Amino acid sequence: MMEETKNLDLDRSIKKEAPQLAALLKEMKGVLDTVTSKVQALTAKVKANDFPTAGGISYLEAKHLLLLNYCQSLVYYSLRKAKGLSIEKHPVVQSLIEIRLFLEKIRPIDQKMEYQVQKLTRDIGRAAEQLNLKEKESEATEKSEDLLKYHPNPEMLVSRSDMMAEDGNAVYRPPKIAPTLMEEDKMSKQERNALRREKETQRRAKEGYMKDLIDDLEGRPEEVRENVGNESREFIRYQQQWEERAQREEELFTRAPVTKMEKKKEKHLKKSRDGLLALTDGFFDEIKTLPLEGDTGDQTKNFNNGSSATGRLKKRKRRY
Amino acid sequence: MADKAVTIRTRKFMTNRLLSRKQFIVDVLHPGRPNVSKVELKEKLASLYEVKDPNTIFVFKFRTHFGGGKSTGFGLIYDSVENAKKYEPKYRLIRNGLDTNVEKSRKQLKERKNRAKKVRGVKKVRSLVSFVMVS
């Protein structure tokens, strides 16, 4: 019973894959035909001595031989598989692996040789032309550019002044000296500030003085949060940083040294102020929107908490 | 000091076979007390882990949490004192009493170095030897 079901499954899968197989085989045959025709053309040309192939780069010769060998082993391998013969512990497999390994290993050499190979092919082409034409100027050119020398060519350098486009329509194009990254989604300062202001208003609507007002107007019940007075924003942030740091230290079983700035901050926060640190926390947020005298547009005064830990040392100023 | 309760807990216990030791994080709860001394901690750990030789226990890098009452640090228990002497850094061995600190006179070292600056090459060794005997 089991065998019958297995056979049925096999038949079904074969029927499904048979048309695919047929298509694949046709494709292969077509490709092989083109390859054979091309190879025959090439061999005919070589026999007619159109391409002098003696004295080439020996590295490339070796690479060709390796690739040929690999192809042959592949063909033999697929032949054995197609005939249903086992490939276990057959030397073909080992040779395949070996050749593959060699090919992978010489890949970096390939990259390094690229410049030389390119130069050679270019120059040989040019030299062949010169031979055919037999120019009288060839003597002069030989002295100025020895084709087989691989030294840097200062005449090929493009000067900076050349790079400026000679545009008579007075469109200034800056000279491209250093490579820069063009950010597509870069917002201007105004846009960024506007975004920040929006985020601020949204945040204020969720917590703080504005929230109470809005709740009152809309008739929502009053919300009371416990223990906000004791722990200022500064302190909470400090605690979070320390916890994260402690976690990492425990993971790595080492201690990170405490910098001077951190020590100063710690000292500042440990000064006992009887829990009054949080009193002036949201003060600035509340008075920011009020129209004070002597205010100019975007720049409002920075009413920071009396003496924060990094008051003097903070670089970024809130000016939005 | 009145014997206020000191609780010791260990976390992230790991047996390090490569360095033949057990390493863990020590959490000490000592409410109402300043920091607990390392000697006391070693005794408690010895009783906790049934270690025969408290010389193989090393505790270090203790830090007290904000507000006091809790400190966290690292602890190691070696398989034997020889292993400890092999793997531990010198300063910790000195703290545990397994090694002595050689008091090197800073001034003498500097003088020696400056004398060596005047001589080049192999002659340095000979000159240093002679000077050591003199000074």
Short mmCIF file of C-alpha atoms in Angstrom, two decimals:
data_model
loop_
_atom_site.label_atom_id
_atom_site.label_comp_id
_atom_site.label_asym_id
_atom_site.label_seq_id
_atom_site.Cartn_x
_atom_site.Cartn_y
_atom_site.Cartn_z
CA MET A 1 0.00 0.00 0.00
CA MET A 2 2.75 2.38 0.99
CA GLU A 3 4.73 1.58 -2.12
CA GLU A 4 1.80 2.23 -4.35
CA THR A 5 1.19 5.65 -2.84
CA LYS A 6 4.86 6.46 -3.15
CA ASN A 7 4.85 5.48 -6.80
CA LEU A 8 1.76 7.58 -7.42
CA ASP A 9 3.45 10.59 -5.84
CA LEU A 10 6.54 10.07 -7.95
CA ASP A 11 4.46 9.81 -11.10
CA ARG A 12 2.63 12.99 -10.27
CA SER A 13 5.82 14.93 -9.62
CA ILE A 14 7.35 13.56 -12.81
CA LYS A 15 4.31 14.61 -14.81
CA LYS A 16 4.53 18.09 -13.30
CA GLU A 17 8.20 18.48 -13.97
CA ALA A 18 8.36 16.75 -17.33
CA PRO A 19 7.33 19.77 -19.43
CA GLN A 20 9.74 21.96 -17.44
CA LEU A 21 12.53 19.47 -18.06
CA ALA A 22 11.76 19.36 -21.74
CA ALA A 23 11.88 23.14 -21.97
CA LEU A 24 15.18 23.25 -20.08
CA LEU A 25 16.73 20.64 -22.34
CA LYS A 26 15.67 22.55 -25.44
CA GLU A 27 17.20 25.74 -24.06
CA MET A 28 20.43 23.92 -23.28
CA LYS A 29 20.60 22.49 -26.75
CA GLY A 30 20.12 25.93 -28.32
CA VAL A 31 22.84 27.47 -26.15
CA LEU A 32 25.23 24.62 -26.87
CA ASP A 33 24.68 25.06 -30.60
CA THR A 34 25.62 28.74 -30.46
CA VAL A 35 28.67 27.96 -28.30
CA THR A 36 29.93 25.29 -30.71
CA SER A 37 29.50 27.58 -33.69
CA LYS A 38 31.42 30.36 -31.96
CA VAL A 39 34.20 28.03 -30.87
CA GLN A 40 34.50 26.65 -34.39
CA ALA A 41 34.80 30.15 -35.81
CA LEU A 42 37.49 31.00 -33.26
CA THR A 43 39.52 27.85 -33.91
CA ALA A 44 39.34 28.48 -37.66
CA LYS A 45 40.69 31.98 -37.14
CA VAL A 46 43.47 30.78 -34.85
CA LYS A 47 44.49 28.15 -37.36
CA ALA A 48 44.65 30.86 -39.99
CA ASN A 49 47.11 32.67 -37.67
CA ASP A 50 44.98 35.78 -37.36
CA PHE A 51 45.61 35.98 -33.61
CA PRO A 52 49.21 35.49 -32.58
CA THR A 53 48.73 33.76 -29.26
CA ALA A 54 52.32 32.93 -28.36
CA GLY A 55 54.07 34.90 -25.66
CA GLY A 56 50.96 36.05 -23.79
CA ILE A 57 50.66 36.55 -20.07
CA SER A 58 51.41 33.14 -18.58
CA TYR A 59 49.00 33.78 -15.71
CA LEU A 60 46.12 34.09 -18.13
CA GLU A 61 47.19 30.92 -19.90
CA ALA A 62 47.15 29.04 -16.62
CA LYS A 63 43.72 30.45 -15.83
CA HIS A 64 42.39 29.29 -19.20
CA LEU A 65 43.71 25.81 -18.63
CA LEU A 66 42.11 25.67 -15.18
CA LEU A 67 38.77 26.80 -16.53
CA LEU A 68 38.89 24.25 -19.33
CA ASN A 69 39.70 21.52 -16.88
CA TYR A 70 36.84 22.59 -14.68
CA CYS A 71 34.41 22.51 -17.58
CA GLN A 72 35.57 19.06 -18.58
CA SER A 73 35.17 17.70 -15.07
CA LEU A 74 31.71 19.27 -14.85
CA VAL A 75 30.68 17.62 -18.09
CA TYR A 76 31.91 14.24 -16.94
CA TYR A 77 30.17 14.70 -13.61
CA SER A 78 26.84 15.53 -15.21
CA LEU A 79 27.28 12.61 -17.61
CA ARG A 80 27.70 10.19 -14.77
CA LYS A 81 24.72 11.62 -12.98
CA ALA A 82 22.57 11.46 -16.08
CA LYS A 83 23.45 7.81 -16.61
CA GLY A 84 22.65 7.04 -13.02
CA LEU A 85 26.14 5.95 -12.04
CA SER A 86 27.21 6.78 -8.53
CA ILE A 87 29.57 9.65 -7.97
CA GLU A 88 30.56 8.79 -4.44
CA LYS A 89 34.27 8.74 -3.85
CA HIS A 90 34.95 9.24 -7.51
CA PRO A 91 38.10 11.25 -8.20
CA VAL A 92 36.08 13.59 -10.41
CA VAL A 93 34.42 15.11 -7.37
CA GLN A 94 37.74 15.80 -5.73
CA SER A 95 39.21 17.36 -8.82
CA LEU A 96 36.14 19.54 -9.16
CA ILE A 97 36.53 20.81 -5.63
CA GLU A 98 40.24 21.39 -6.05
CA ILE A 99 39.87 23.36 -9.24
CA ARG A 100 37.09 25.41 -7.76
CA LEU A 101 39.31 26.22 -4.81
CA PHE A 102 42.13 27.34 -7.10
CA LEU A 103 39.82 29.55 -9.10
CA GLU A 104 38.55 31.23 -5.94
CA LYS A 105 42.07 31.78 -4.70
CA ILE A 106 43.32 33.46 -7.85
CA ARG A 107 40.44 35.89 -7.96
CA PRO A 108 42.26 38.60 -5.98
CA ILE A 109 45.26 38.24 -8.29
CA ASP A 110 42.85 38.90 -11.11
CA GLN A 111 41.84 42.20 -9.61
CA LYS A 112 45.40 43.28 -9.09
CA MET A 113 46.40 42.37 -12.62
CA GLU A 114 43.47 44.21 -14.15
CA TYR A 115 45.31 47.44 -14.82
CA GLN A 116 48.23 45.71 -16.52
CA VAL A 117 46.03 43.52 -18.66
CA GLN A 118 43.96 46.46 -19.82
CA LYS A 119 46.98 48.51 -20.63
CA LEU A 120 48.54 45.66 -22.56
CA THR A 121 45.46 45.02 -24.66
CA ARG A 122 45.09 48.71 -25.45
CA ASP A 123 48.70 49.25 -26.30
CA ILE A 124 49.02 46.12 -28.36
CA GLY A 125 46.07 47.27 -30.40
CA ARG A 126 47.66 50.67 -30.88
CA ALA A 127 51.05 49.14 -31.71
CA ALA A 128 49.44 46.90 -34.31
CA GLU A 129 47.87 49.96 -35.93
CA GLN A 130 51.13 51.81 -36.01
CA LEU A 131 52.90 48.84 -37.58
CA ASN A 132 50.29 48.64 -40.31
CA LEU A 133 50.31 52.32 -41.10
CA LYS A 134 54.05 52.84 -40.67
CA GLU A 135 53.73 56.43 -39.61
CA LYS A 136 56.75 58.66 -39.76
CA GLU A 137 55.73 60.25 -36.50
CA SER A 138 56.01 56.97 -34.71
CA GLU A 139 59.60 57.66 -33.84
CA ALA A 140 58.72 60.87 -32.08
CA THR A 141 55.84 59.34 -30.20
CA GLU A 142 57.92 56.43 -29.05
CA LYS A 143 60.16 58.68 -27.12
CA SER A 144 57.35 60.51 -25.37
CA GLU A 145 55.22 57.51 -24.50
CA ASP A 146 56.89 54.18 -24.16
CA LEU A 147 53.84 51.98 -24.50
CA LEU A 148 54.90 49.09 -22.32
CA LYS A 149 55.94 51.17 -19.32
CA TYR A 150 53.45 51.28 -16.50
CA HIS A 151 54.38 54.52 -14.87
CA PRO A 152 51.91 57.29 -14.01
CA ASN A 153 51.17 59.67 -16.79
CA PRO A 154 51.03 63.27 -15.55
CA GLU A 155 49.63 64.47 -18.86
CA MET A 156 46.47 62.54 -18.18
CA LEU A 157 45.69 64.57 -15.10
CA VAL A 158 42.69 66.87 -15.44
CA SER A 159 43.37 70.25 -13.96
CA ARG A 160 40.79 71.86 -11.76
CA SER A 161 40.31 74.78 -14.09
CA ASP A 162 39.40 72.42 -16.92
CA MET A 163 36.64 70.89 -14.88
CA MET A 164 34.71 74.17 -14.72
CA ALA A 165 32.17 74.22 -17.48
CA GLU A 166 32.47 77.08 -19.88
CA ASP A 167 28.90 78.11 -19.61
CA GLY A 168 28.23 81.49 -21.12
CA ASN A 169 24.77 81.61 -19.57
CA ALA A 170 26.16 82.62 -16.16
CA VAL A 171 25.15 79.46 -14.36
CA TYR A 172 27.77 78.94 -11.74
CA ARG A 173 28.80 75.35 -11.32
CA PRO A 174 31.08 74.84 -8.33
CA PRO A 175 34.28 72.90 -8.98
CA LYS A 176 34.05 69.30 -7.87
CA ILE A 177 37.10 68.91 -5.71
CA ALA A 178 36.13 66.67 -2.85
CA PRO A 179 33.52 63.92 -3.13
CA THR A 180 30.35 64.79 -1.23
CA LEU A 181 27.26 62.84 -0.41
CA MET A 182 24.04 64.25 -1.84
CA GLU A 183 21.25 63.66 0.63
CA GLU A 184 17.90 63.52 -1.03
CA ASP A 185 15.71 63.99 1.99
CA LYS A 186 17.59 66.87 3.54
CA MET A 187 15.34 69.38 5.24
CA SER A 188 16.29 72.99 5.56
CA LYS A 189 16.75 74.61 8.92
CA GLN A 190 13.31 76.20 8.82
CA GLU A 191 11.67 72.93 7.98
CA ARG A 192 13.48 71.15 10.78
CA ASN A 193 12.57 73.84 13.28
CA ALA A 194 8.97 73.75 12.18
CA LEU A 195 8.93 70.00 12.65
CA ARG A 196 10.39 70.36 16.11
CA ARG A 197 7.82 72.98 17.09
CA GLU A 198 5.04 70.71 15.97
CA LYS A 199 6.42 67.85 17.98
CA GLU A 200 6.70 70.12 21.00
CA THR A 201 3.08 71.20 20.77
CA GLN A 202 1.98 67.63 20.43
CA ARG A 203 3.99 66.64 23.46
CA ARG A 204 2.62 69.50 25.51
CA ALA A 205 -0.89 68.49 24.67
CA LYS A 206 -0.20 65.10 26.21
CA GLU A 207 1.39 66.14 29.50
CA GLY A 208 1.90 69.29 31.50
CA TYR A 209 0.06 72.53 31.92
CA MET A 210 -1.61 72.57 28.51
CA LYS A 211 -3.02 69.15 29.09
CA ASP A 212 -4.80 70.31 32.21
CA LEU A 213 -6.32 73.25 30.40
CA ILE A 214 -7.51 71.15 27.48
CA ASP A 215 -8.98 68.55 29.82
CA ASP A 216 -10.83 71.25 31.67
CA LEU A 217 -12.30 72.69 28.49
CA GLU A 218 -13.39 69.35 27.15
CA GLY A 219 -14.79 68.25 30.46
CA ARG A 220 -12.56 65.23 30.87
CA PRO A 221 -11.84 63.96 34.38
CA GLU A 222 -8.73 65.26 36.09
CA GLU A 223 -5.69 63.00 36.00
CA VAL A 224 -3.34 62.80 38.94
CA ARG A 225 0.06 61.24 38.66
CA GLU A 226 1.90 60.20 41.79
CA ASN A 227 5.41 61.09 42.72
CA VAL A 228 6.26 63.29 39.79
CA GLY A 229 7.49 66.04 42.04
CA ASN A 230 10.39 64.15 43.52
CA GLU A 231 12.17 62.93 40.46
CA SER A 232 13.16 65.54 37.97
CA ARG A 233 13.61 64.84 34.31
CA GLU A 234 17.34 65.19 34.74
CA PHE A 235 17.46 62.62 37.45
CA ILE A 236 15.29 60.13 35.61
CA ARG A 237 17.48 60.37 32.56
CA TYR A 238 20.57 59.97 34.69
CA GLN A 239 19.14 56.86 36.29
CA GLN A 240 18.28 55.36 32.94
CA GLN A 241 21.79 55.96 31.64
CA TRP A 242 23.29 54.36 34.69
CA GLU A 243 21.07 51.32 34.50
CA GLU A 244 21.95 50.77 30.88
CA ARG A 245 25.59 51.15 31.70
CA ALA A 246 25.36 48.72 34.58
CA GLN A 247 23.68 46.16 32.37
CA ARG A 248 26.44 46.35 29.81
CA GLU A 249 29.12 46.15 32.48
CA GLU A 250 27.60 43.04 33.94
CA GLU A 251 27.41 41.41 30.58
CA LEU A 252 31.04 42.04 29.82
CA PHE A 253 32.29 41.47 33.39
CA THR A 254 34.29 44.70 33.36
CA ARG A 255 33.84 48.24 34.53
CA ALA A 256 33.99 51.25 32.27
CA PRO A 257 35.96 54.12 33.78
CA VAL A 258 33.92 57.09 35.03
CA THR A 259 34.84 60.27 33.21
CA LYS A 260 35.23 63.66 34.81
CA MET A 261 31.99 64.91 33.29
CA GLU A 262 30.11 61.99 34.72
CA LYS A 263 31.64 62.55 38.13
CA LYS A 264 30.61 66.20 38.03
CA LYS A 265 27.08 65.28 37.08
CA GLU A 266 26.89 62.70 39.82
CA LYS A 267 28.11 65.19 42.39
CA HIS A 268 25.61 67.75 41.20
CA LEU A 269 22.71 65.37 41.48
CA LYS A 270 23.74 63.95 44.83
CA LYS A 271 23.74 67.36 46.47
CA SER A 272 20.75 67.06 48.70
CA ARG A 273 18.08 69.53 47.73
CA ASP A 274 15.26 67.87 49.66
CA GLY A 275 13.50 66.72 46.55
CA LEU A 276 13.03 70.20 45.12
CA LEU A 277 14.86 69.43 41.92
CA ALA A 278 11.69 68.67 40.01
CA LEU A 279 9.83 71.82 40.93
CA THR A 280 10.95 73.88 37.97
CA ASP A 281 10.94 71.06 35.46
CA GLY A 282 8.15 72.07 33.16
CA PHE A 283 8.43 75.78 33.76
CA PHE A 284 10.00 76.71 30.46
CA ASP A 285 7.47 74.70 28.50
CA GLU A 286 4.63 76.52 30.15
CA ILE A 287 5.83 80.02 29.57
CA LYS A 288 7.21 79.45 26.08
CA THR A 289 3.89 80.12 24.46
CA LEU A 290 3.08 83.20 26.49
CA PRO A 291 3.80 86.47 24.71
CA LEU A 292 6.49 88.08 26.79
CA GLU A 293 7.79 91.60 26.32
CA GLY A 294 10.76 92.08 24.11
CA ASP A 295 10.38 88.83 22.24
CA THR A 296 11.51 88.49 18.64
CA GLY A 297 9.90 85.87 16.44
CA ASP A 298 11.67 82.58 16.56
CA GLN A 299 14.18 83.16 19.27
CA THR A 300 12.73 82.98 22.75
CA LYS A 301 14.77 83.29 25.87
CA ASN A 302 16.09 80.15 27.43
CA PHE A 303 14.70 79.91 30.95
CA ASN A 304 16.66 76.92 32.00
CA ASN A 305 16.41 75.33 35.44
CA GLY A 306 18.56 77.23 37.91
CA SER A 307 21.77 75.27 37.66
CA SER A 308 21.58 72.06 35.72
CA ALA A 309 24.46 69.66 35.72
CA THR A 310 25.53 70.40 32.18
CA GLY A 311 24.27 73.94 32.07
CA ARG A 312 27.51 75.60 31.12
CA LEU A 313 28.65 72.77 28.92
CA LYS A 314 25.64 72.09 26.76
CA LYS A 315 26.34 72.93 23.13
CA ARG A 316 22.94 72.60 21.59
CA LYS A 317 20.60 75.45 22.51
CA ARG A 318 16.87 75.16 22.24
CA ARG A 319 15.86 77.94 19.96
CA TYR A 320 12.74 76.68 18.32
CA MET B 1 28.93 48.02 64.41
CA ALA B 2 25.61 46.48 65.23
CA ASP B 3 25.09 43.42 63.12
CA LYS B 4 22.62 44.69 60.56
CA ALA B 5 21.47 42.19 58.01
CA VAL B 6 23.80 41.82 55.08
CA THR B 7 22.37 39.77 52.23
CA ILE B 8 24.51 38.46 49.42
CA ARG B 9 23.08 37.26 46.15
CA THR B 10 24.99 36.06 43.13
CA ARG B 11 23.87 36.49 39.55
CA LYS B 12 25.10 35.37 36.14
CA PHE B 13 27.01 32.48 37.57
CA MET B 14 29.36 30.93 35.04
CA THR B 15 31.98 28.20 35.27
CA ASN B 16 34.95 29.32 33.25
CA ARG B 17 36.80 26.10 32.44
CA LEU B 18 39.44 27.89 30.41
CA LEU B 19 40.64 29.85 33.40
CA SER B 20 39.61 27.14 35.86
CA ARG B 21 37.38 29.37 37.92
CA LYS B 22 33.81 30.29 38.65
CA GLN B 23 32.80 33.86 37.97
CA PHE B 24 29.66 35.69 38.97
CA ILE B 25 28.19 39.05 39.88
CA VAL B 26 27.75 39.75 43.57
CA ASP B 27 24.80 41.79 44.81
CA VAL B 28 25.20 42.96 48.39
CA LEU B 29 22.24 44.40 50.25
CA HIS B 30 23.33 46.34 53.32
CA PRO B 31 20.59 48.73 54.33
CA GLY B 32 21.62 51.24 56.91
CA ARG B 33 25.27 50.30 56.70
CA PRO B 34 28.13 51.75 54.75
CA ASN B 35 29.91 49.48 52.30
CA VAL B 36 30.70 45.97 53.39
CA SER B 37 34.40 45.12 53.55
CA LYS B 38 35.85 42.64 51.07
CA VAL B 39 37.10 40.35 53.83
CA GLU B 40 33.61 39.94 55.19
CA LEU B 41 32.28 39.30 51.70
CA LYS B 42 34.87 36.60 51.15
CA GLU B 43 33.87 34.85 54.36
CA LYS B 44 30.23 34.91 53.38
CA LEU B 45 30.95 33.62 49.91
CA ALA B 46 33.13 30.84 51.32
CA SER B 47 30.26 29.67 53.47
CA LEU B 48 27.81 30.05 50.59
CA TYR B 49 29.81 28.04 48.07
CA GLU B 50 31.54 25.73 50.54
CA VAL B 51 35.01 26.72 49.51
CA LYS B 52 37.83 25.15 51.50
CA ASP B 53 40.39 27.86 50.99
CA PRO B 54 39.11 31.44 51.16
CA ASN B 55 42.36 32.50 49.52
CA THR B 56 40.98 31.42 46.17
CA ILE B 57 38.09 33.88 46.35
CA PHE B 58 38.56 37.29 44.78
CA VAL B 59 36.01 40.10 44.87
CA PHE B 60 36.53 43.42 43.16
CA LYS B 61 35.04 46.43 41.38
CA PHE B 62 32.25 47.12 43.81
CA ARG B 63 30.00 50.07 43.19
CA THR B 64 27.28 51.38 45.47
CA HIS B 65 23.97 52.25 43.94
CA PHE B 66 22.40 55.66 44.27
CA GLY B 67 20.99 56.18 47.73
CA GLY B 68 23.09 53.51 49.38
CA GLY B 69 22.03 50.14 50.73
CA LYS B 70 22.97 48.12 47.69
CA SER B 71 26.26 47.52 45.96
CA THR B 72 27.19 45.37 43.01
CA GLY B 73 30.52 43.90 42.06
CA PHE B 74 32.27 40.92 40.53
CA GLY B 75 33.52 37.75 42.18
CA LEU B 76 35.77 34.87 41.20
CA ILE B 77 36.46 31.53 42.87
CA TYR B 78 39.49 29.65 41.58
CA ASP B 79 39.95 25.90 41.71
CA SER B 80 43.22 26.18 43.55
CA VAL B 81 45.68 28.77 44.78
CA GLU B 82 48.18 27.82 42.06
CA ASN B 83 45.58 28.59 39.41
CA ALA B 84 44.85 31.86 41.09
CA LYS B 85 48.51 32.82 41.10
CA LYS B 86 48.73 31.97 37.44
CA TYR B 87 45.71 33.90 36.18
CA GLU B 88 45.08 36.79 38.51
CA PRO B 89 46.65 40.18 37.96
CA LYS B 90 49.32 41.15 40.42
CA TYR B 91 47.45 43.87 42.25
CA ARG B 92 44.64 41.51 43.20
CA LEU B 93 47.08 38.92 44.50
CA ILE B 94 48.71 41.58 46.63
CA ARG B 95 45.32 42.59 48.00
CA ASN B 96 44.65 39.00 48.94
CA GLY B 97 48.04 38.58 50.50
CA LEU B 98 49.32 36.00 48.04
CA ASP B 99 52.06 38.22 46.74
CA THR B 100 54.26 41.00 47.97
CA ASN B 101 54.70 44.38 46.45
CA VAL B 102 58.22 45.26 45.50
CA GLU B 103 58.75 48.86 46.37
CA LYS B 104 60.73 50.21 43.47
CA SER B 105 62.27 53.56 44.13
CA ARG B 106 61.07 55.78 41.35
CA LYS B 107 64.09 58.00 41.54
CA GLN B 108 66.52 55.11 41.19
CA LEU B 109 64.69 53.79 38.18
CA LYS B 110 64.80 57.14 36.47
CA GLU B 111 68.49 57.58 37.20
CA ARG B 112 69.19 54.15 35.81
CA LYS B 113 67.30 54.92 32.63
CA ASN B 114 69.11 58.22 32.17
CA ARG B 115 72.46 56.54 32.58
CA ALA B 116 71.50 53.98 29.97
CA LYS B 117 70.62 56.74 27.53
CA LYS B 118 74.25 57.77 27.32
CA VAL B 119 75.43 54.33 26.24
CA ARG B 120 74.39 52.52 23.09
CA GLY B 121 73.93 48.79 22.56
CA VAL B 122 75.30 45.83 24.46
CA LYS B 123 77.54 47.97 26.60
CA LYS B 124 74.35 49.10 28.34
CA VAL B 125 74.02 45.82 30.20
CA ARG B 126 77.55 45.95 31.49
CA SER B 127 77.33 49.57 32.48
CA LEU B 128 74.08 48.97 34.35
CA VAL B 129 75.52 46.04 36.26
CA SER B 130 78.50 48.06 37.38
CA PHE B 131 76.35 50.96 38.44
CA VAL B 132 73.96 48.79 40.37
CA MET B 133 76.80 47.47 42.44
CA VAL B 134 78.03 50.99 43.15
CA SER B 135 74.63 52.40 44.09
#
